[in-house]
mmCIF file of C-alpha atoms in Angstrom:
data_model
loop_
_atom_site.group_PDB
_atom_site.id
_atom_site.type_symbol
_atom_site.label_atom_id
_atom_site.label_comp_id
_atom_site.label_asym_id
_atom_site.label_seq_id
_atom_site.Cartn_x
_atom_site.Cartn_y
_atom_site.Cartn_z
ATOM 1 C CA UNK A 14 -5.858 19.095 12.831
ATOM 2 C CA UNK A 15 -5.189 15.405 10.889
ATOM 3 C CA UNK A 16 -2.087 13.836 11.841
ATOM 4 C CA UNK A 17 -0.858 11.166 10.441
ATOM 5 C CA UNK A 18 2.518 9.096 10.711
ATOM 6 C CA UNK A 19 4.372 8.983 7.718
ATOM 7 C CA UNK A 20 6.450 5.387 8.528
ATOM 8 C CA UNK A 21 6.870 2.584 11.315
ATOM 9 C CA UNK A 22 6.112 3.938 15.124
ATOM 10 C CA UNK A 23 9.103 4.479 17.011
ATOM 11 C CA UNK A 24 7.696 2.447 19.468
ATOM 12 C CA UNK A 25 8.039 -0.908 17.387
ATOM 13 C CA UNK A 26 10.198 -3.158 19.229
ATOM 14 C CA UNK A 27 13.465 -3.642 17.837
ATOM 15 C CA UNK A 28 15.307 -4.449 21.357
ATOM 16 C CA UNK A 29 12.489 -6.906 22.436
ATOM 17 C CA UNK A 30 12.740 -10.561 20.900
ATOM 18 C CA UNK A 31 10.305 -11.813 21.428
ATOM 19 C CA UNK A 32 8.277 -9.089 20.744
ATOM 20 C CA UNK A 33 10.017 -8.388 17.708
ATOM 21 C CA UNK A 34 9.522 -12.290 16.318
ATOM 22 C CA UNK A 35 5.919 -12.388 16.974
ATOM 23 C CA UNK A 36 5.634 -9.363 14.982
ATOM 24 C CA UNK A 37 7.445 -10.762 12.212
ATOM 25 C CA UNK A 38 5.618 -14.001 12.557
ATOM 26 C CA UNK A 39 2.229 -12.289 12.032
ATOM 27 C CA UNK A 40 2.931 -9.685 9.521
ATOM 28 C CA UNK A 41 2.831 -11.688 6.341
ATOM 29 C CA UNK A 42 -0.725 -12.799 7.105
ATOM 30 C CA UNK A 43 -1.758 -9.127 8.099
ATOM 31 C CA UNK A 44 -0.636 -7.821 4.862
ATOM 32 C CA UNK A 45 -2.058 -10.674 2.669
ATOM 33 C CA UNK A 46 -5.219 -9.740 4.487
ATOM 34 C CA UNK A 47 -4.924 -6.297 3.240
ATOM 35 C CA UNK A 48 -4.236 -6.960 0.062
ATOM 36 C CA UNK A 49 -6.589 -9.762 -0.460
ATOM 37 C CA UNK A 50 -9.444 -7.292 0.942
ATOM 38 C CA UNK A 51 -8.245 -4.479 -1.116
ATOM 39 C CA UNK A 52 -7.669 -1.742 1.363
ATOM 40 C CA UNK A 53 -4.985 0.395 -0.074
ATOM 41 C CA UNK A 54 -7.167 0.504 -3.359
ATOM 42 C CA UNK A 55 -10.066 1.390 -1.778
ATOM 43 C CA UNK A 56 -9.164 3.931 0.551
ATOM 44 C CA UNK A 57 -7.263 6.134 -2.679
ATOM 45 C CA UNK A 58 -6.167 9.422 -1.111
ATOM 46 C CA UNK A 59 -8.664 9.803 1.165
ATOM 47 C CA UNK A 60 -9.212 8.959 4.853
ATOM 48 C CA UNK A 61 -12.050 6.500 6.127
ATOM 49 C CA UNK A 62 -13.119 5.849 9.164
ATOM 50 C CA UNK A 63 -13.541 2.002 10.007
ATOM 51 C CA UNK A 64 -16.918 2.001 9.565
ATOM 52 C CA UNK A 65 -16.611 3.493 5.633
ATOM 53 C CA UNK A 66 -14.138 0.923 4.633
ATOM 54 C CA UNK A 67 -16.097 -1.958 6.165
ATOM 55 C CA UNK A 68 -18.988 -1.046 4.423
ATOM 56 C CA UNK A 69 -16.956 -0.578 0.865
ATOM 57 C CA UNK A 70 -15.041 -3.766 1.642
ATOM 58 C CA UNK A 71 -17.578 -5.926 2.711
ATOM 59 C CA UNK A 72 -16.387 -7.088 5.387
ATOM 60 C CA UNK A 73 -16.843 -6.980 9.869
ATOM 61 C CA UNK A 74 -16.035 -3.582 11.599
ATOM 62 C CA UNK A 75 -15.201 -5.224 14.539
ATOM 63 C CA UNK A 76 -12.743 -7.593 13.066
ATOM 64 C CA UNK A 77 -11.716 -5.091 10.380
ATOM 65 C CA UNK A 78 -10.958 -2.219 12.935
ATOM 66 C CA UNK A 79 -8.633 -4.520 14.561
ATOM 67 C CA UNK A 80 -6.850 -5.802 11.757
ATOM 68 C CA UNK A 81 -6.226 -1.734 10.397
ATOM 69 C CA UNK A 82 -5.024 -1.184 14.278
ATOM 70 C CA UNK A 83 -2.107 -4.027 13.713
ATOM 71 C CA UNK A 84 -1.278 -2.885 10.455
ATOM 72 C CA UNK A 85 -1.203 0.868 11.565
ATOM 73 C CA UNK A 86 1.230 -0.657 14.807
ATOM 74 C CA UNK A 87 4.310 -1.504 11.803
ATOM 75 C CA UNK A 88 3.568 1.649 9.543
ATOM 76 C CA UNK A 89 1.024 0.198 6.878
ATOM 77 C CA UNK A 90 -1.815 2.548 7.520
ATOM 78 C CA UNK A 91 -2.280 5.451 9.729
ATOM 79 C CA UNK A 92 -4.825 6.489 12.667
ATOM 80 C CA UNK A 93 -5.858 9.821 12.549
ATOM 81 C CA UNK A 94 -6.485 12.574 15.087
ATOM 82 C CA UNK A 95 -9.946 12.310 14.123
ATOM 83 C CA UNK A 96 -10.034 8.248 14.153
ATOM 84 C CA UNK A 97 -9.645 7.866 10.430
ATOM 85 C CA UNK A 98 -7.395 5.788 8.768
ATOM 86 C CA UNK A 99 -5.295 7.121 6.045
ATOM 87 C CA UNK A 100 -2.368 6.238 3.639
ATOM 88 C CA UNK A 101 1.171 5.931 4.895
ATOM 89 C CA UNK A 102 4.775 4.988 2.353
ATOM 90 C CA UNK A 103 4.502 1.482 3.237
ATOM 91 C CA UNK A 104 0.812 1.253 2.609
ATOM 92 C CA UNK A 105 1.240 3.247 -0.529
ATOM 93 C CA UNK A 106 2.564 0.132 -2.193
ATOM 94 C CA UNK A 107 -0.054 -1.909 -1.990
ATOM 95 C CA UNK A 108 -2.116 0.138 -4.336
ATOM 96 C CA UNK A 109 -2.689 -1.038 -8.203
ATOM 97 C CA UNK A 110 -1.139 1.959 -9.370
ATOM 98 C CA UNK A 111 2.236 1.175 -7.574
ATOM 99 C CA UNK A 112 5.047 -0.364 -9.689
ATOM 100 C CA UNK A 113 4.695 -2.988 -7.021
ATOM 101 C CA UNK A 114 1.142 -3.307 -6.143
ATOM 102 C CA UNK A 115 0.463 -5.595 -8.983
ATOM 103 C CA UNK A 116 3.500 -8.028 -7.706
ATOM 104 C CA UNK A 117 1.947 -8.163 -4.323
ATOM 105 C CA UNK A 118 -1.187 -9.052 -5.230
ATOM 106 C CA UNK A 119 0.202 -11.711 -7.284
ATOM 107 C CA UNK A 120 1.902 -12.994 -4.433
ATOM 108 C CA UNK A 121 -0.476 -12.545 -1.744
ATOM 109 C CA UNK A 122 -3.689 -12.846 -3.437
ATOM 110 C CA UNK A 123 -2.508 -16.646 -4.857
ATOM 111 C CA UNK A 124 -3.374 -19.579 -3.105
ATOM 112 C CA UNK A 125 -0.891 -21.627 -5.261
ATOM 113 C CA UNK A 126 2.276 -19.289 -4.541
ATOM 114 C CA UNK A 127 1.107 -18.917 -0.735
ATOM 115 C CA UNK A 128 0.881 -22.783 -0.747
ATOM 116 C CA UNK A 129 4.390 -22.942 -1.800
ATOM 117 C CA UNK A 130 5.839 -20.532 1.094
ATOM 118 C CA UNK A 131 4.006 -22.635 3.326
ATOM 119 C CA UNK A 132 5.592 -25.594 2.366
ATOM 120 C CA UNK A 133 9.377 -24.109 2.229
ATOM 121 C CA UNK A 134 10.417 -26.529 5.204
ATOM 122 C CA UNK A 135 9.543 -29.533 3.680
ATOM 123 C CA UNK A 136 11.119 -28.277 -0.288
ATOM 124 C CA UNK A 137 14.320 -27.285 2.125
ATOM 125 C CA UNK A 138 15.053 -30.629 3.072
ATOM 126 C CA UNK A 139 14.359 -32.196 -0.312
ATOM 127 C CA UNK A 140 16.034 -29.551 -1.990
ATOM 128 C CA UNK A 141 13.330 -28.781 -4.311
ATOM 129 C CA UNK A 142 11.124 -25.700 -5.367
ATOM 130 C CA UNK A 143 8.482 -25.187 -3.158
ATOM 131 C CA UNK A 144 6.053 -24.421 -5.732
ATOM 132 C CA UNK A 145 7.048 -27.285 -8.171
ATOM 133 C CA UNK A 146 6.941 -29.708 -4.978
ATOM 134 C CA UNK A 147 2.944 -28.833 -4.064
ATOM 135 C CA UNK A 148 1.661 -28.317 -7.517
ATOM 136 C CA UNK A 149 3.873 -30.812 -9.743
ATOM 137 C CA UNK A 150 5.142 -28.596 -12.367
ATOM 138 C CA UNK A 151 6.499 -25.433 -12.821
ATOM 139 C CA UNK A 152 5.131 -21.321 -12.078
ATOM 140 C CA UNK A 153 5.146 -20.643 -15.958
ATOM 141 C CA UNK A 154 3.342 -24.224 -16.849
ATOM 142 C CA UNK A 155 1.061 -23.670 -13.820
ATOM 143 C CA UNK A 156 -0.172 -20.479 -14.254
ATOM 144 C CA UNK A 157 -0.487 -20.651 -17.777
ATOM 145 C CA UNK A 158 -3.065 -23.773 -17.379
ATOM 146 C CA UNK A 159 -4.970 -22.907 -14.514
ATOM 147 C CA UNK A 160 -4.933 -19.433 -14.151
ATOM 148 C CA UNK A 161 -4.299 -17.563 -17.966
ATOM 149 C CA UNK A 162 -5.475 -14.474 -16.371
ATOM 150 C CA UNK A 163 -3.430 -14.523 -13.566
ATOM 151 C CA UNK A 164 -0.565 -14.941 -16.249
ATOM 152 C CA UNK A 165 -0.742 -12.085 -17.917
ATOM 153 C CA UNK A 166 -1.376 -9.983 -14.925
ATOM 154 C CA UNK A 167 1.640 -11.623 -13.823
ATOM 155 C CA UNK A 168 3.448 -10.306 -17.224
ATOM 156 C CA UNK A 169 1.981 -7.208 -16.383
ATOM 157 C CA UNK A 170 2.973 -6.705 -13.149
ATOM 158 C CA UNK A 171 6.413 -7.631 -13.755
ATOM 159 C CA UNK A 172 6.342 -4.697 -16.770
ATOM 160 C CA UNK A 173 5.032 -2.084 -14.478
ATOM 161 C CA UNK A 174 7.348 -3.207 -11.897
ATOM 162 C CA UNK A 175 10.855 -2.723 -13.641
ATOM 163 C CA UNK A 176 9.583 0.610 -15.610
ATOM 164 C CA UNK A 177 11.390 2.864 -12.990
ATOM 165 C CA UNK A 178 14.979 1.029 -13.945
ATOM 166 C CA UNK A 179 14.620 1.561 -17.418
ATOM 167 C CA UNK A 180 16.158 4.773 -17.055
ATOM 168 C CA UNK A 181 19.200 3.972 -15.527
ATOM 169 C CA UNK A 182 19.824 0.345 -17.310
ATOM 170 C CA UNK A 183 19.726 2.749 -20.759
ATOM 171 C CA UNK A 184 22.251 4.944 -18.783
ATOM 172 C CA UNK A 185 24.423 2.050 -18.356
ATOM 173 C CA UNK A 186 24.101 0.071 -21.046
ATOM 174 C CA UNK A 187 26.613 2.036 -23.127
ATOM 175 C CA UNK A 188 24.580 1.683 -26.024
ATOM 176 C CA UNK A 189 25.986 1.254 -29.715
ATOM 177 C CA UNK A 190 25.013 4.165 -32.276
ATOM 178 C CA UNK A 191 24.057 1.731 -34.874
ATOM 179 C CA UNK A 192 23.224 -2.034 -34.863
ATOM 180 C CA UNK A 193 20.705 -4.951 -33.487
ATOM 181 C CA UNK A 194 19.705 -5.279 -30.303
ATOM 182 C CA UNK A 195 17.735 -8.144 -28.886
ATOM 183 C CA UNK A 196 15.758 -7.969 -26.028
ATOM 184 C CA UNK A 197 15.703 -11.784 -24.573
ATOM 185 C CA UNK A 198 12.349 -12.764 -22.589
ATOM 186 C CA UNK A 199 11.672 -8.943 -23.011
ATOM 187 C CA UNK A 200 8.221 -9.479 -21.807
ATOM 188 C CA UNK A 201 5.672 -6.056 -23.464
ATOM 189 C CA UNK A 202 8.859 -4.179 -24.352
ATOM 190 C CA UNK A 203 9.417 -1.170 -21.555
ATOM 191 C CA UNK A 204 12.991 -1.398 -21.611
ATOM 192 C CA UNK A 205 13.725 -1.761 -25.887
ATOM 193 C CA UNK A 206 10.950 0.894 -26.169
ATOM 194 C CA UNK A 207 13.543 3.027 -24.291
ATOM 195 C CA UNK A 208 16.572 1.661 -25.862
ATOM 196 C CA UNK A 209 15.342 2.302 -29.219
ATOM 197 C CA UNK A 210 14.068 6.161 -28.198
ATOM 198 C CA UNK A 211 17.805 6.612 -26.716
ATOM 199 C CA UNK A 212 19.552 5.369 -30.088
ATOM 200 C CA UNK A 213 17.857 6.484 -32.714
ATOM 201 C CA UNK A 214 19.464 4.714 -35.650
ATOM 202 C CA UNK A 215 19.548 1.227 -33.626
ATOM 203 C CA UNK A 216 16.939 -1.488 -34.697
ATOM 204 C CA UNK A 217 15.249 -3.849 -31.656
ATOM 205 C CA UNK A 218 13.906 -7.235 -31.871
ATOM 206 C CA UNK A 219 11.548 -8.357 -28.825
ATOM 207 C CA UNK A 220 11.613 -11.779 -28.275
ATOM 208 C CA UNK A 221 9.159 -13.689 -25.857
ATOM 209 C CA UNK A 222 7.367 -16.361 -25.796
ATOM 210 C CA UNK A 223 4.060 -16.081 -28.134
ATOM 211 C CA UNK A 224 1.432 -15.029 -25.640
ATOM 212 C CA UNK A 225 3.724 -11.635 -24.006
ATOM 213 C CA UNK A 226 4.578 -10.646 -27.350
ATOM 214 C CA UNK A 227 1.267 -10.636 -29.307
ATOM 215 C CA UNK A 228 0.786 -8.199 -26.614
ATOM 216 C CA UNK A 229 3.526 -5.603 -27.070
ATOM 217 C CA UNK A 230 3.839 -2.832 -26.143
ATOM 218 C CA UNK A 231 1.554 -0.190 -28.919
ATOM 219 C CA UNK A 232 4.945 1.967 -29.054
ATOM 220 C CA UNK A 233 6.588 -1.116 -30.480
ATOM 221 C CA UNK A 234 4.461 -2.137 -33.029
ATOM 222 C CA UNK A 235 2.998 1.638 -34.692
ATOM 223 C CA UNK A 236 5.115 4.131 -35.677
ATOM 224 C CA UNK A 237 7.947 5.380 -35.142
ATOM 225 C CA UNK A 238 9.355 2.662 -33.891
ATOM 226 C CA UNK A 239 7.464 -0.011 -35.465
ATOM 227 C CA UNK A 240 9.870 0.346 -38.577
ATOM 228 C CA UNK A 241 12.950 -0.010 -36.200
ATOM 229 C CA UNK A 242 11.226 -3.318 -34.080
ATOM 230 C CA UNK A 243 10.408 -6.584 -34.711
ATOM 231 C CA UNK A 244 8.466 -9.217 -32.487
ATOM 232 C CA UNK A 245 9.522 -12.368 -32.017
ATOM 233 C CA UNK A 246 8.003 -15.750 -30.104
ATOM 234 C CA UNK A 247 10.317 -18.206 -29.348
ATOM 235 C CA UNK A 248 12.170 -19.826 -26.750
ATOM 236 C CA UNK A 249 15.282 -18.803 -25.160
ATOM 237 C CA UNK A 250 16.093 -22.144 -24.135
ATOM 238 C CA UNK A 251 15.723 -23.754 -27.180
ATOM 239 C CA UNK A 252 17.752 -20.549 -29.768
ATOM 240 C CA UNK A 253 17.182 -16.844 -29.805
ATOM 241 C CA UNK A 254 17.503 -14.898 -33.013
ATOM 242 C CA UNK A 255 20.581 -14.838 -34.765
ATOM 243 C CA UNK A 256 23.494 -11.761 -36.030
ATOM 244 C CA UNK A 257 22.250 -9.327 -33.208
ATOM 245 C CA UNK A 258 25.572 -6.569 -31.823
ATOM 246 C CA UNK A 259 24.280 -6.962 -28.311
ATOM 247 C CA UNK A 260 21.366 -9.384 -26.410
ATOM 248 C CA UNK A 261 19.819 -8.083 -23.316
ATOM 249 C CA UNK A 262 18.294 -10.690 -20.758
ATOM 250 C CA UNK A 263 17.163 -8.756 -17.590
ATOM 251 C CA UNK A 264 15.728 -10.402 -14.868
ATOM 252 C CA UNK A 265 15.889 -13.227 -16.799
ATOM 253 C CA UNK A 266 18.794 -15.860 -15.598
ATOM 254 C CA UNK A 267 17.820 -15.300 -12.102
ATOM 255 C CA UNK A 268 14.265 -17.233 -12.852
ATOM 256 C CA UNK A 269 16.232 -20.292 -13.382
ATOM 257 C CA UNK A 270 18.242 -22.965 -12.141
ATOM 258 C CA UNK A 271 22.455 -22.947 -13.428
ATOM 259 C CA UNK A 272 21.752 -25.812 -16.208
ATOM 260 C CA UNK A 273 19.136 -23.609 -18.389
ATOM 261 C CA UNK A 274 20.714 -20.794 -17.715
ATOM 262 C CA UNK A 275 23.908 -22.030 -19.097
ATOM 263 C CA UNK A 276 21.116 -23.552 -22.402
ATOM 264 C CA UNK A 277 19.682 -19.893 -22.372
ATOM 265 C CA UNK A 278 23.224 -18.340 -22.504
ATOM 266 C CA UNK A 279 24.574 -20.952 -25.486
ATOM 267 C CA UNK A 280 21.408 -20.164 -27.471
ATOM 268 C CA UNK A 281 23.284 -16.187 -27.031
ATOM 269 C CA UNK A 282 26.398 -17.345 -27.736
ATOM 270 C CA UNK A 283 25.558 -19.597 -31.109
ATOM 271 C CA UNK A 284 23.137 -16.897 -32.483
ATOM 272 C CA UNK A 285 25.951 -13.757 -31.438
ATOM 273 C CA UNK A 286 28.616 -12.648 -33.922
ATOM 274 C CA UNK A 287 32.041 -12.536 -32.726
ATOM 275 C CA UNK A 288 32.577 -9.637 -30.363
ATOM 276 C CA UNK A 289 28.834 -9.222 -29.796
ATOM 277 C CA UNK A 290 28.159 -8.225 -26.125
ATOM 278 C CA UNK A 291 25.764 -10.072 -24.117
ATOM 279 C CA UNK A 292 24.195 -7.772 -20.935
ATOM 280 C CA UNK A 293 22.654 -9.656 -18.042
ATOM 281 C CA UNK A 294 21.196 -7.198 -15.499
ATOM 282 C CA UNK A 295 20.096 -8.709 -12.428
ATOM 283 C CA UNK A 296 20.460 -7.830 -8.830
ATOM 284 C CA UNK A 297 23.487 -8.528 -7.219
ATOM 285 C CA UNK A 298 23.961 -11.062 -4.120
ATOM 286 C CA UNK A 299 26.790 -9.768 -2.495
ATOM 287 C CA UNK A 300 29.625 -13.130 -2.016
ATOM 288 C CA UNK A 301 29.880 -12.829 1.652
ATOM 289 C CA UNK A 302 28.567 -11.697 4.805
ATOM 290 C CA UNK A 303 24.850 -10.987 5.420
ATOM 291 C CA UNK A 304 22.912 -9.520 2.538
ATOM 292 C CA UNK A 305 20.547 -6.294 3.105
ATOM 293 C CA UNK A 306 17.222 -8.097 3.955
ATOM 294 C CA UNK A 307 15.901 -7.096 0.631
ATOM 295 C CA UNK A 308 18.030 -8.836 -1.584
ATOM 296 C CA UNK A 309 17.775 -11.822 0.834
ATOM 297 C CA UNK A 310 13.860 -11.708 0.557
ATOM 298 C CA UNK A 311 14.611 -12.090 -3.313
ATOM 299 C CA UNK A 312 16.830 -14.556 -3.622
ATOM 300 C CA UNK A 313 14.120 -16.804 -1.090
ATOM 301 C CA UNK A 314 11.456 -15.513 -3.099
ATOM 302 C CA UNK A 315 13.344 -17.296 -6.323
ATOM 303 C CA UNK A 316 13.950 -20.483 -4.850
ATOM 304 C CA UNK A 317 10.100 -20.810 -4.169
ATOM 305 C CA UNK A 318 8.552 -20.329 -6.943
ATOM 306 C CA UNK A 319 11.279 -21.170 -9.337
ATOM 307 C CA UNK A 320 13.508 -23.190 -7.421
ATOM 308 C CA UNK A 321 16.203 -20.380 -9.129
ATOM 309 C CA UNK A 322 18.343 -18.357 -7.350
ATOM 310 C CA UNK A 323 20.067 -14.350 -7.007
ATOM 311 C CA UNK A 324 23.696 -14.770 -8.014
ATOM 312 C CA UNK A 325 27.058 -12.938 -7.119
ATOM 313 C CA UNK A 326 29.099 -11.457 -9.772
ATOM 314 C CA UNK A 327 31.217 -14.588 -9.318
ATOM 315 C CA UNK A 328 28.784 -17.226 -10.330
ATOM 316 C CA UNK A 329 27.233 -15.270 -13.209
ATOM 317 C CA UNK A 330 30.827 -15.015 -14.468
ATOM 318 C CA UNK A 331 31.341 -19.239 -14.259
ATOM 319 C CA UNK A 332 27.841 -19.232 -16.284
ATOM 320 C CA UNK A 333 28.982 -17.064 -19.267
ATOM 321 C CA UNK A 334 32.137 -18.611 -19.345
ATOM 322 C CA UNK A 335 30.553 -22.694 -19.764
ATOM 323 C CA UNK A 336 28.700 -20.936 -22.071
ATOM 324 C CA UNK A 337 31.511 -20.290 -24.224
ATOM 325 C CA UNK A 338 31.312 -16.317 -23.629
ATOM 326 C CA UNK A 339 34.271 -13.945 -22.310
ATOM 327 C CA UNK A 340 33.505 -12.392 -19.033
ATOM 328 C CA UNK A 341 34.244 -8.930 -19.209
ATOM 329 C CA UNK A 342 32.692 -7.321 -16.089
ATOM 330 C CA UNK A 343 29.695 -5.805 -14.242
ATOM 331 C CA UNK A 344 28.509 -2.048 -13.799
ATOM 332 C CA UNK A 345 26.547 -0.563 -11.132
ATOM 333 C CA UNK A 346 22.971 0.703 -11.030
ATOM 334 C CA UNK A 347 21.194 2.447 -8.037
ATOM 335 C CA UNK A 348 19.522 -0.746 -7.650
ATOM 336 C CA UNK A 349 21.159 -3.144 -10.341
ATOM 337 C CA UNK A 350 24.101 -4.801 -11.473
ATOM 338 C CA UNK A 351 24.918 -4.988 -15.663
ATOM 339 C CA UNK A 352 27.076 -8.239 -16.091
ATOM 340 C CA UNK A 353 29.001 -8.291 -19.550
ATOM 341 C CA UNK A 354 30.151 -10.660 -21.918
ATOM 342 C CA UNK A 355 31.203 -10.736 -25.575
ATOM 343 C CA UNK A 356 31.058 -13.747 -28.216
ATOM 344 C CA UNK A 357 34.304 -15.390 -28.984
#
């Protein structure tokens, strides 16, 4: 019989520490090992003994049998009855085919973004994105000169990543029967593809800059829907396109700081008709106490590659308002948080 554990040991101390800290000291490395080495990829749905993955990785049995036995000690990985490894939740994640495999690897696998968590200290006492501090410019600018694959795999990634909110965002959005929508720094299109199959009469316009949206989505751009979408390149910061009913900017505002996200909001508010609603959806940093460690993770994860921030409802309200919009409210996701304001 194979048994395998199906999440973190019971056994991993919680009550201990220092046993606990060292284990959250090391884990980041272990897991950038993993991904960097492709292991969740390469073992697919089927257990390997150490000796099979070494040889398809290319890398030490020794040393790699070691490293699967501290992964398999928090939950990413399993042993086997038989001495296999095999998949577990956590390690499920890591794969390509996860909506967040492709993040992770972006993350882990790049020595400019792992430069900048290495160098939070120092950007915490100046203040300053970690990422803009070590490499001198921006993550868009950056990526987009040195590494143009690793930007649209980045596009990519963030596509396949939000695909499983799309659902729920439509569900919330309280969508208008007829009318424009605009889909700010809509990146390939996932979520106005599934705006415009949820209101049929409603027209779309995908606006990006020009390198994400000369590579829409195919949905967008053939029929059906092509006749119901247009593609845009511009940018937000500068003026979106003008007379839409409502503009959509998810996960947007959170990639910047509050002075260009007040520009990208104005560019909203002089291109909206009065009464036009403008939908932020974002997660939601609750305004006191400590935050679940996910959202927390986030909100650090912002600051060091964008020096940008996760907001509470609070401060995304003080934004629409100096951007000349009327706060009207937020709605509730699983997951998300719809913030909503109309032209004056």
């Amino acid at each position: 019989m194979t048994h395998t554990q199906d999440g973190p040991p019971a056994d991993v101390p919680s009550d201990d520490p220092v046993s606990h800290m060292l284990v959250l000291l090391r884990s980041a490395h272990l897991l950038r090992a993993a991904v960097v080495l492709d292991l969740a990829d390469t073992l697919e749905d089927e257990a390997l003994s150490v000796a099979d993955l070494a040889v398809r990785t290319g890398t030490d049995p020794g040393v790699l049998g070691r490293l699967l036995a501290a992964l398999a000690s928090t939950g990413v990985f399993a042993l086997t009855d038989d001495g296999r490894y095999a998949h577990t939740p956590l390690s499920r994640t890591m794969c390509s085919t996860h909506p967040v495999g492709r993040i992770l690897a972006q993350d882990l696998k790049s020595d400019a973004s792992w430069q900048a968590w290495s160098n939070l200290a120092a950007a915490t006492k100046q203040g300053r994105s970690p990422f803009a501090l070590v490499h001198g410019t921006d993550f868009y600018s950056y990526i987009s000169e040195h590494d143009p694959e690793q930007a649209a795999n980045f596009h990519q990634a963030m596509s396949n990543a939000t695909e499983e909110d799309n659902g729920d965002v439509v569900a919330a959005l309280g969508l208008p029967a007829t009318g424009v929508v605009v889909d700010v720094g809509g990146g390939r299109g996932g979520l106005l593809r599934d705006v415009l199959l949820a209101a049929p009469e409603l027209r779309g316009v995908l606006f990006d800059v020009d390198s994400v949206v000369a590579d829409a989505l195919p949905e967008l751009v053939s029929d059906p829907l092509a006749s119901r979408c247009e593609t845009v390149a511009g940018d937000a910061l500068v003026a979106v396109p003008e007379g839409a009913d409502l503009y959509l900017l998810r996960f947007i505002l959170h990639n910047w700081g509050d002075e260009d996200c007040v520009r990208i909001l104005k560019s909203c508010a002089r291109a909206a008709r009065p009464g036009s609603r403008i939908i932020v959806v974002e997660v939601l940093l609750e305004k006191s106490g400590t935050p679940d460690p996910y959202t927390a993770m986030a909100d650090m994860g912002m600051f060091v590659l964008f020096g940008s921030q996760e907001r509470t409802e609070a401060e995304y309200a003080a934004l629409f308002e100096r951007a000349g919009l009327e706060y009207r409210g937020s709605t509730a996701t699983e997951s998300l948080h719809l913030f909503e304001a109309v032209a004056r």
